[in-house]
């Protein structure tokens, strides 16, 4: 089994909506695992499409197969949650553009901008990332 070291390869796998459906289904099954035919039916995949995508997810160590069931790995959980966070950022794109504009043009002092972020952004993870970036001034975390 390949060892994941390249985030681009992980993002490449996650760029496929059907692969994300497989990951989501195994994530939802938690520690009980899920049978392949259940995943394939849920994602509306042909047997060859299912095999190709599960193999890609296994090669990136996001899922594993044990006793004819698929399980999400801890790395898969992290990748799945990162994808969800990215989706939340995309969903809030216009709000983030306004926040960028306000910060860039220094229209509002820092503490007030943090309050605007707190009011406009519902997701606590995204909110924490935005305010941490503003408070530390570094993106090398």
CSV table of N, CA and C in Angstrom, one decimal:
chain,number,residue,atom,x,y,z
A,1,UNK,N,0.8,-1.2,0.0
A,1,UNK,CA,0.0,0.0,0.0
A,1,UNK,C,0.9,1.2,0.0
A,2,UNK,N,0.5,2.2,-0.8
A,2,UNK,CA,1.3,3.4,-0.9
A,2,UNK,C,1.1,4.3,0.3
A,3,UNK,N,2.2,5.0,0.7
A,3,UNK,CA,2.1,5.9,1.8
A,3,UNK,C,1.9,7.3,1.3
A,4,UNK,N,0.9,8.0,1.8
A,4,UNK,CA,0.5,9.3,1.3
A,4,UNK,C,1.5,10.3,1.8
A,5,UNK,N,2.1,11.0,0.9
A,5,UNK,CA,3.1,12.1,1.3
A,5,UNK,C,2.8,13.4,0.5
A,6,UNK,N,2.0,13.3,-0.5
A,6,UNK,CA,1.8,14.4,-1.4
A,6,UNK,C,0.3,14.9,-1.3
A,7,UNK,N,0.1,16.1,-0.8
A,7,UNK,CA,-1.3,16.6,-0.6
A,7,UNK,C,-2.0,16.7,-2.0
A,8,UNK,N,-1.2,17.0,-3.1
A,8,UNK,CA,-1.8,17.1,-4.4
A,8,UNK,C,-2.5,15.8,-4.8
A,9,UNK,N,-1.9,14.7,-4.5
A,9,UNK,CA,-2.5,13.4,-4.8
A,9,UNK,C,-3.8,13.2,-4.0
A,10,UNK,N,-3.8,13.6,-2.8
A,10,UNK,CA,-5.0,13.5,-1.9
A,10,UNK,C,-6.1,14.4,-2.5
A,11,UNK,N,-5.7,15.6,-2.9
A,11,UNK,CA,-6.7,16.5,-3.5
A,11,UNK,C,-7.2,16.0,-4.8
A,12,UNK,N,-6.3,15.3,-5.6
A,12,UNK,CA,-6.7,14.8,-6.8
A,12,UNK,C,-7.8,13.7,-6.6
A,13,UNK,N,-7.7,12.9,-5.6
A,13,UNK,CA,-8.7,11.8,-5.3
A,13,UNK,C,-10.0,12.5,-4.9
A,14,UNK,N,-9.8,13.5,-4.0
A,14,UNK,CA,-11.0,14.2,-3.5
A,14,UNK,C,-11.7,15.1,-4.5
A,15,UNK,N,-11.1,15.3,-5.6
A,15,UNK,CA,-11.7,16.1,-6.7
A,15,UNK,C,-12.8,15.4,-7.4
A,16,UNK,N,-12.8,14.1,-7.2
A,16,UNK,CA,-13.9,13.2,-7.8
A,16,UNK,C,-15.1,13.1,-6.9
A,17,UNK,N,-16.3,13.7,-7.3
A,17,UNK,CA,-17.4,13.6,-6.5
A,17,UNK,C,-17.8,12.2,-6.0
A,18,UNK,N,-17.6,11.3,-6.9
A,18,UNK,CA,-18.0,9.9,-6.5
A,18,UNK,C,-17.1,9.3,-5.4
A,19,UNK,N,-15.8,9.7,-5.5
A,19,UNK,CA,-14.8,9.3,-4.5
A,19,UNK,C,-15.2,9.9,-3.1
A,20,UNK,N,-15.7,11.1,-3.2
A,20,UNK,CA,-16.1,11.8,-2.0
A,20,UNK,C,-17.4,11.1,-1.4
A,21,UNK,N,-18.2,10.6,-2.3
A,21,UNK,CA,-19.4,9.9,-1.8
A,21,UNK,C,-19.0,8.6,-1.1
A,22,UNK,N,-18.0,7.9,-1.6
A,22,UNK,CA,-17.5,6.7,-1.0
A,22,UNK,C,-16.9,7.1,0.4
A,23,UNK,N,-16.1,8.1,0.4
A,23,UNK,CA,-15.5,8.5,1.7
A,23,UNK,C,-16.6,8.9,2.7
A,24,UNK,N,-17.6,9.7,2.2
A,24,UNK,CA,-18.7,10.1,3.1
A,24,UNK,C,-19.4,8.9,3.7
A,25,UNK,N,-19.7,7.9,2.8
A,25,UNK,CA,-20.4,6.7,3.3
A,25,UNK,C,-19.6,5.9,4.3
A,26,UNK,N,-18.3,5.8,4.1
A,26,UNK,CA,-17.5,5.0,5.0
A,26,UNK,C,-17.3,5.8,6.3
A,27,UNK,N,-17.3,7.2,6.2
A,27,UNK,CA,-17.2,8.0,7.4
A,27,UNK,C,-18.5,7.9,8.2
A,28,UNK,N,-19.6,7.8,7.5
A,28,UNK,CA,-20.9,7.7,8.2
A,28,UNK,C,-21.0,6.3,8.9
A,29,UNK,N,-20.4,5.3,8.3
A,29,UNK,CA,-20.5,4.0,8.9
A,29,UNK,C,-19.6,3.8,10.2
A,30,UNK,N,-18.7,4.8,10.3
A,30,UNK,CA,-17.8,4.8,11.5
A,30,UNK,C,-17.1,3.5,11.7
A,31,UNK,N,-17.2,2.9,12.9
A,31,UNK,CA,-16.4,1.7,13.2
A,31,UNK,C,-17.1,0.4,12.7
A,32,UNK,N,-18.3,0.5,12.2
A,32,UNK,CA,-19.0,-0.7,11.8
A,32,UNK,C,-18.6,-1.1,10.4
A,33,UNK,N,-18.1,-0.2,9.6
A,33,UNK,CA,-17.7,-0.6,8.3
A,33,UNK,C,-19.0,-0.6,7.4
A,34,UNK,N,-18.7,-0.7,6.1
A,34,UNK,CA,-19.9,-0.8,5.2
A,34,UNK,C,-19.5,-1.7,4.0
A,35,UNK,N,-20.4,-2.4,3.5
A,35,UNK,CA,-20.2,-3.4,2.4
A,35,UNK,C,-20.1,-2.6,1.1
A,36,UNK,N,-19.3,-3.2,0.2
A,36,UNK,CA,-19.0,-2.5,-1.0
A,36,UNK,C,-20.2,-2.3,-1.9
A,37,UNK,N,-21.2,-3.3,-1.9
A,37,UNK,CA,-22.4,-3.1,-2.7
A,37,UNK,C,-23.2,-1.9,-2.2
A,38,UNK,N,-23.2,-1.7,-0.9
A,38,UNK,CA,-24.0,-0.6,-0.3
A,38,UNK,C,-23.4,0.7,-0.8
A,39,UNK,N,-22.1,0.8,-0.8
A,39,UNK,CA,-21.4,2.0,-1.2
A,39,UNK,C,-21.6,2.3,-2.7
A,40,UNK,N,-21.5,1.2,-3.5
A,40,UNK,CA,-21.7,1.3,-4.9
A,40,UNK,C,-23.1,1.8,-5.3
A,41,UNK,N,-24.1,1.2,-4.6
A,41,UNK,CA,-25.5,1.6,-4.8
A,41,UNK,C,-25.7,3.1,-4.4
A,42,UNK,N,-25.2,3.4,-3.3
A,42,UNK,CA,-25.3,4.8,-2.8
A,42,UNK,C,-24.7,5.8,-3.8
A,43,UNK,N,-23.6,5.5,-4.3
A,43,UNK,CA,-22.9,6.4,-5.2
A,43,UNK,C,-23.3,6.2,-6.7
A,44,UNK,N,-24.1,5.2,-6.9
A,44,UNK,CA,-24.6,4.8,-8.3
A,44,UNK,C,-23.4,4.6,-9.2
A,45,UNK,N,-22.6,3.7,-8.7
A,45,UNK,CA,-21.3,3.3,-9.5
A,45,UNK,C,-21.4,1.9,-10.1
A,46,UNK,N,-20.8,1.8,-11.3
A,46,UNK,CA,-20.7,0.5,-11.9
A,46,UNK,C,-19.6,-0.3,-11.1
A,47,UNK,N,-19.6,-1.6,-11.2
A,47,UNK,CA,-18.5,-2.4,-10.5
A,47,UNK,C,-17.1,-1.9,-10.8
A,48,UNK,N,-16.9,-1.6,-12.1
A,48,UNK,CA,-15.5,-1.2,-12.4
A,48,UNK,C,-15.2,0.2,-11.9
A,49,UNK,N,-16.2,1.1,-11.9
A,49,UNK,CA,-16.0,2.5,-11.3
A,49,UNK,C,-15.8,2.4,-9.8
A,50,UNK,N,-16.6,1.5,-9.2
A,50,UNK,CA,-16.4,1.4,-7.7
A,50,UNK,C,-15.0,0.8,-7.4
A,51,UNK,N,-14.6,-0.2,-8.1
A,51,UNK,CA,-13.2,-0.7,-7.9
A,51,UNK,C,-12.2,0.3,-8.1
A,52,UNK,N,-12.2,1.1,-9.2
A,52,UNK,CA,-11.2,2.1,-9.5
A,52,UNK,C,-11.2,3.1,-8.3
A,53,UNK,N,-12.3,3.6,-7.9
A,53,UNK,CA,-12.3,4.7,-6.9
A,53,UNK,C,-11.9,4.2,-5.5
A,54,UNK,N,-12.4,3.0,-5.1
A,54,UNK,CA,-12.0,2.4,-3.8
A,54,UNK,C,-10.5,2.1,-3.8
A,55,UNK,N,-9.9,1.7,-4.9
A,55,UNK,CA,-8.5,1.5,-5.0
A,55,UNK,C,-7.7,2.8,-4.8
A,56,UNK,N,-8.2,3.9,-5.5
A,56,UNK,CA,-7.6,5.2,-5.3
A,56,UNK,C,-7.6,5.6,-3.9
A,57,UNK,N,-8.8,5.4,-3.2
A,57,UNK,CA,-8.9,5.8,-1.8
A,57,UNK,C,-8.0,5.0,-0.9
A,58,UNK,N,-7.9,3.7,-1.2
A,58,UNK,CA,-7.0,2.8,-0.5
A,58,UNK,C,-5.5,3.2,-0.7
A,59,UNK,N,-5.2,3.5,-1.9
A,59,UNK,CA,-3.8,3.9,-2.2
A,59,UNK,C,-3.4,5.1,-1.4
A,60,UNK,N,-4.3,6.0,-1.2
A,60,UNK,CA,-4.1,7.2,-0.4
A,60,UNK,C,-4.3,7.0,1.1
A,61,UNK,N,-4.6,5.8,1.5
A,61,UNK,CA,-4.8,5.4,2.9
A,61,UNK,C,-5.9,6.2,3.5
A,62,UNK,N,-7.0,6.4,2.7
A,62,UNK,CA,-8.2,7.1,3.3
A,62,UNK,C,-9.2,6.0,3.7
A,63,UNK,N,-9.3,4.9,3.1
A,63,UNK,CA,-10.1,3.8,3.5
A,63,UNK,C,-9.3,2.5,3.5
A,64,UNK,N,-9.9,1.5,4.2
A,64,UNK,CA,-9.3,0.2,4.1
A,64,UNK,C,-10.4,-0.9,4.1
A,65,UNK,N,-10.0,-2.0,3.6
A,65,UNK,CA,-11.0,-3.1,3.5
A,65,UNK,C,-10.6,-4.2,4.5
A,66,UNK,N,-11.5,-4.6,5.3
A,66,UNK,CA,-11.3,-5.7,6.2
A,66,UNK,C,-12.6,-6.6,6.3
A,67,UNK,N,-12.5,-7.9,6.1
A,67,UNK,CA,-13.6,-8.8,6.2
A,67,UNK,C,-14.8,-8.4,5.3
A,68,UNK,N,-14.5,-8.0,4.0
A,68,UNK,CA,-15.4,-7.7,3.0
A,68,UNK,C,-16.2,-6.4,3.3
A,69,UNK,N,-15.7,-5.6,4.3
A,69,UNK,CA,-16.3,-4.3,4.6
A,69,UNK,C,-15.2,-3.2,4.4
A,70,UNK,N,-15.7,-2.0,4.1
A,70,UNK,CA,-14.8,-0.8,4.0
A,70,UNK,C,-14.9,0.1,5.2
A,71,UNK,N,-13.7,0.5,5.7
A,71,UNK,CA,-13.7,1.4,6.9
A,71,UNK,C,-12.9,2.6,6.5
A,72,UNK,N,-13.2,3.7,7.1
A,72,UNK,CA,-12.4,4.9,7.0
A,72,UNK,C,-11.3,4.9,7.9
A,73,UNK,N,-10.1,5.4,7.5
A,73,UNK,CA,-8.9,5.4,8.3
A,73,UNK,C,-8.9,6.8,9.0
A,74,UNK,N,-8.0,6.9,10.0
A,74,UNK,CA,-7.9,8.2,10.7
A,74,UNK,C,-7.5,9.3,9.7
A,75,UNK,N,-6.6,8.9,8.7
A,75,UNK,CA,-6.2,9.9,7.7
A,75,UNK,C,-7.4,10.2,6.8
A,76,UNK,N,-8.2,9.2,6.5
A,76,UNK,CA,-9.4,9.5,5.7
A,76,UNK,C,-10.4,10.4,6.5
A,77,UNK,N,-10.5,10.3,7.8
A,77,UNK,CA,-11.3,11.2,8.5
A,77,UNK,C,-10.8,12.6,8.4
A,78,UNK,N,-9.5,12.8,8.6
A,78,UNK,CA,-8.8,14.1,8.5
A,78,UNK,C,-9.1,14.7,7.1
A,79,UNK,N,-8.9,13.9,6.0
A,79,UNK,CA,-9.1,14.4,4.7
A,79,UNK,C,-10.5,14.7,4.4
A,80,UNK,N,-11.4,13.9,4.9
A,80,UNK,CA,-12.9,14.2,4.7
A,80,UNK,C,-13.3,15.5,5.4
A,81,UNK,N,-12.8,15.7,6.6
A,81,UNK,CA,-13.1,16.9,7.3
A,81,UNK,C,-12.4,18.2,6.7
A,82,UNK,N,-11.3,18.0,6.2
A,82,UNK,CA,-10.6,19.1,5.4
A,82,UNK,C,-11.4,19.5,4.2
A,83,UNK,N,-11.9,18.5,3.5
A,83,UNK,CA,-12.8,18.7,2.3
A,83,UNK,C,-14.1,19.4,2.8
A,84,UNK,N,-14.6,19.0,3.9
A,84,UNK,CA,-15.9,19.7,4.3
A,84,UNK,C,-15.6,21.2,4.7
A,85,UNK,N,-14.4,21.4,5.3
A,85,UNK,CA,-14.0,22.8,5.7
A,85,UNK,C,-13.8,23.6,4.4
A,86,UNK,N,-13.2,23.1,3.4
A,86,UNK,CA,-13.0,23.8,2.2
A,86,UNK,C,-14.3,24.1,1.5
A,87,UNK,N,-15.3,23.2,1.6
A,87,UNK,CA,-16.6,23.4,1.1
A,87,UNK,C,-17.3,24.6,1.8
A,88,UNK,N,-17.1,24.6,3.1
A,88,UNK,CA,-17.7,25.7,3.9
A,88,UNK,C,-17.1,27.1,3.4
A,89,UNK,N,-15.8,27.1,3.2
A,89,UNK,CA,-15.1,28.3,2.7
A,89,UNK,C,-15.7,28.7,1.3
A,90,UNK,N,-15.9,27.7,0.4
A,90,UNK,CA,-16.5,28.0,-0.9
A,90,UNK,C,-17.9,28.5,-0.7
A,91,UNK,N,-18.7,27.9,0.2
A,91,UNK,CA,-20.1,28.4,0.5
A,91,UNK,C,-20.1,29.8,1.0
A,92,UNK,N,-19.1,30.2,1.7
A,92,UNK,CA,-19.0,31.6,2.3
A,92,UNK,C,-18.1,32.5,1.4
A,93,UNK,N,-17.9,32.2,0.2
A,93,UNK,CA,-17.0,32.9,-0.6
A,93,UNK,C,-17.3,34.4,-0.7
A,94,UNK,N,-18.5,34.8,-0.9
A,94,UNK,CA,-18.8,36.2,-1.0
A,94,UNK,C,-18.6,37.0,0.3
A,95,UNK,N,-18.9,36.3,1.4
A,95,UNK,CA,-18.7,36.9,2.7
A,95,UNK,C,-17.2,37.1,2.9
A,96,UNK,N,-16.4,36.1,2.5
A,96,UNK,CA,-14.9,36.2,2.7
A,96,UNK,C,-14.4,37.3,1.8
A,97,UNK,N,-14.9,37.5,0.6
A,97,UNK,CA,-14.5,38.6,-0.2
A,97,UNK,C,-14.7,40.0,0.4
A,98,UNK,N,-15.9,40.1,1.1
A,98,UNK,CA,-16.2,41.4,1.8
A,98,UNK,C,-15.2,41.6,2.9
A,99,UNK,N,-14.9,40.5,3.7
A,99,UNK,CA,-14.0,40.6,4.8
A,99,UNK,C,-12.6,41.0,4.2
A,100,UNK,N,-12.2,40.4,3.1
A,100,UNK,CA,-10.9,40.8,2.5
A,100,UNK,C,-10.9,42.2,2.1
A,101,UNK,N,-12.0,42.7,1.5
A,101,UNK,CA,-12.0,44.1,1.1
A,101,UNK,C,-11.9,45.0,2.3
A,102,UNK,N,-12.6,44.7,3.4
A,102,UNK,CA,-12.6,45.6,4.6
A,102,UNK,C,-11.2,45.6,5.2
A,103,UNK,N,-10.6,44.4,5.2
A,103,UNK,CA,-9.2,44.4,5.8
A,103,UNK,C,-8.2,45.1,4.9
A,104,UNK,N,-8.3,44.9,3.6
A,104,UNK,CA,-7.4,45.5,2.6
A,104,UNK,C,-7.5,47.0,2.6
A,105,UNK,N,-8.6,47.5,2.7
A,105,UNK,CA,-8.8,49.0,2.7
A,105,UNK,C,-8.9,49.6,4.1
A,106,UNK,N,-8.6,48.8,5.1
A,106,UNK,CA,-8.5,49.2,6.5
A,106,UNK,C,-9.8,50.1,6.8
A,107,UNK,N,-10.9,49.6,6.4
A,107,UNK,CA,-12.2,50.3,6.7
A,107,UNK,C,-12.6,50.2,8.1
A,108,UNK,N,-12.2,49.1,8.7
A,108,UNK,CA,-12.7,48.8,10.1
A,108,UNK,C,-11.5,48.3,10.9
A,109,UNK,N,-11.3,48.8,12.1
A,109,UNK,CA,-10.2,48.4,13.0
A,109,UNK,C,-10.3,46.9,13.3
A,110,UNK,N,-9.2,46.3,13.6
A,110,UNK,CA,-9.1,44.8,13.8
A,110,UNK,C,-10.1,44.2,14.7
A,111,UNK,N,-10.3,44.7,15.9
A,111,UNK,CA,-11.3,44.1,16.8
A,111,UNK,C,-12.7,44.1,16.3
A,112,UNK,N,-13.1,45.2,15.6
A,112,UNK,CA,-14.4,45.2,15.0
A,112,UNK,C,-14.5,44.3,13.8
A,113,UNK,N,-13.4,44.1,13.0
A,113,UNK,CA,-13.4,43.2,11.9
A,113,UNK,C,-13.6,41.7,12.5
A,114,UNK,N,-12.9,41.4,13.6
A,114,UNK,CA,-13.2,40.1,14.2
A,114,UNK,C,-14.6,39.9,14.6
A,115,UNK,N,-15.3,41.0,15.1
A,115,UNK,CA,-16.7,40.9,15.4
A,115,UNK,C,-17.5,40.6,14.2
A,116,UNK,N,-17.2,41.3,13.1
A,116,UNK,CA,-17.9,41.1,11.8
A,116,UNK,C,-17.7,39.6,11.4
A,117,UNK,N,-16.5,39.1,11.5
A,117,UNK,CA,-16.3,37.7,11.2
A,117,UNK,C,-17.1,36.8,12.0
A,118,UNK,N,-17.2,37.1,13.3
A,118,UNK,CA,-18.0,36.3,14.3
A,118,UNK,C,-19.4,36.3,13.9
A,119,UNK,N,-19.9,37.4,13.4
A,119,UNK,CA,-21.4,37.5,13.1
A,119,UNK,C,-21.7,36.9,11.7
A,120,UNK,N,-20.8,37.1,10.8
A,120,UNK,CA,-21.1,36.7,9.4
A,120,UNK,C,-20.8,35.2,9.1
A,121,UNK,N,-19.8,34.6,9.8
A,121,UNK,CA,-19.4,33.3,9.5
A,121,UNK,C,-20.0,32.4,10.6
A,122,UNK,N,-20.8,31.4,10.2
A,122,UNK,CA,-21.4,30.5,11.1
A,122,UNK,C,-20.5,29.4,11.6
A,123,UNK,N,-19.7,28.9,10.8
A,123,UNK,CA,-18.9,27.7,11.1
A,123,UNK,C,-17.7,28.1,12.1
A,124,UNK,N,-17.7,27.4,13.2
A,124,UNK,CA,-16.6,27.8,14.2
A,124,UNK,C,-15.2,27.5,13.7
A,125,UNK,N,-15.0,26.4,12.9
A,125,UNK,CA,-13.7,26.1,12.4
A,125,UNK,C,-13.2,27.2,11.5
A,126,UNK,N,-14.1,27.5,10.5
A,126,UNK,CA,-13.7,28.6,9.6
A,126,UNK,C,-13.5,29.9,10.3
A,127,UNK,N,-14.3,30.2,11.2
A,127,UNK,CA,-14.2,31.4,12.0
A,127,UNK,C,-12.9,31.5,12.8
A,128,UNK,N,-12.5,30.3,13.4
A,128,UNK,CA,-11.2,30.2,14.1
A,128,UNK,C,-10.0,30.5,13.2
A,129,UNK,N,-10.1,29.9,12.0
A,129,UNK,CA,-9.0,30.0,11.0
A,129,UNK,C,-8.9,31.5,10.6
A,130,UNK,N,-10.0,32.2,10.4
A,130,UNK,CA,-10.0,33.6,10.0
A,130,UNK,C,-9.4,34.5,11.1
A,131,UNK,N,-9.9,34.3,12.3
A,131,UNK,CA,-9.4,35.2,13.4
A,131,UNK,C,-8.0,34.8,13.8
A,132,UNK,N,-7.6,33.5,13.8
A,132,UNK,CA,-6.3,33.2,14.1
A,132,UNK,C,-5.3,33.8,13.1
A,133,UNK,N,-5.6,33.7,11.9
A,133,UNK,CA,-4.7,34.3,10.8
A,133,UNK,C,-4.6,35.8,11.1
A,134,UNK,N,-5.7,36.5,11.4
A,134,UNK,CA,-5.6,37.9,11.6
A,134,UNK,C,-4.8,38.2,12.9
A,135,UNK,N,-4.9,37.4,13.9
A,135,UNK,CA,-4.2,37.7,15.2
A,135,UNK,C,-2.8,37.3,15.1
A,136,UNK,N,-2.4,36.3,14.4
A,136,UNK,CA,-1.0,35.9,14.3
A,136,UNK,C,-0.2,36.5,13.2
A,137,UNK,N,-0.9,36.8,12.1
A,137,UNK,CA,-0.2,37.4,11.0
A,137,UNK,C,0.6,36.5,10.2
A,138,UNK,N,0.5,35.1,10.5
A,138,UNK,CA,1.3,34.1,9.8
A,138,UNK,C,0.4,33.0,9.3
A,139,UNK,N,0.7,32.4,8.1
A,139,UNK,CA,-0.1,31.3,7.6
A,139,UNK,C,0.8,30.0,7.6
A,140,UNK,N,1.8,30.0,8.4
A,140,UNK,CA,2.7,28.8,8.4
A,140,UNK,C,2.4,27.9,9.6
A,141,UNK,N,1.1,27.9,10.1
A,141,UNK,CA,0.7,27.1,11.2
A,141,UNK,C,0.6,25.6,10.8
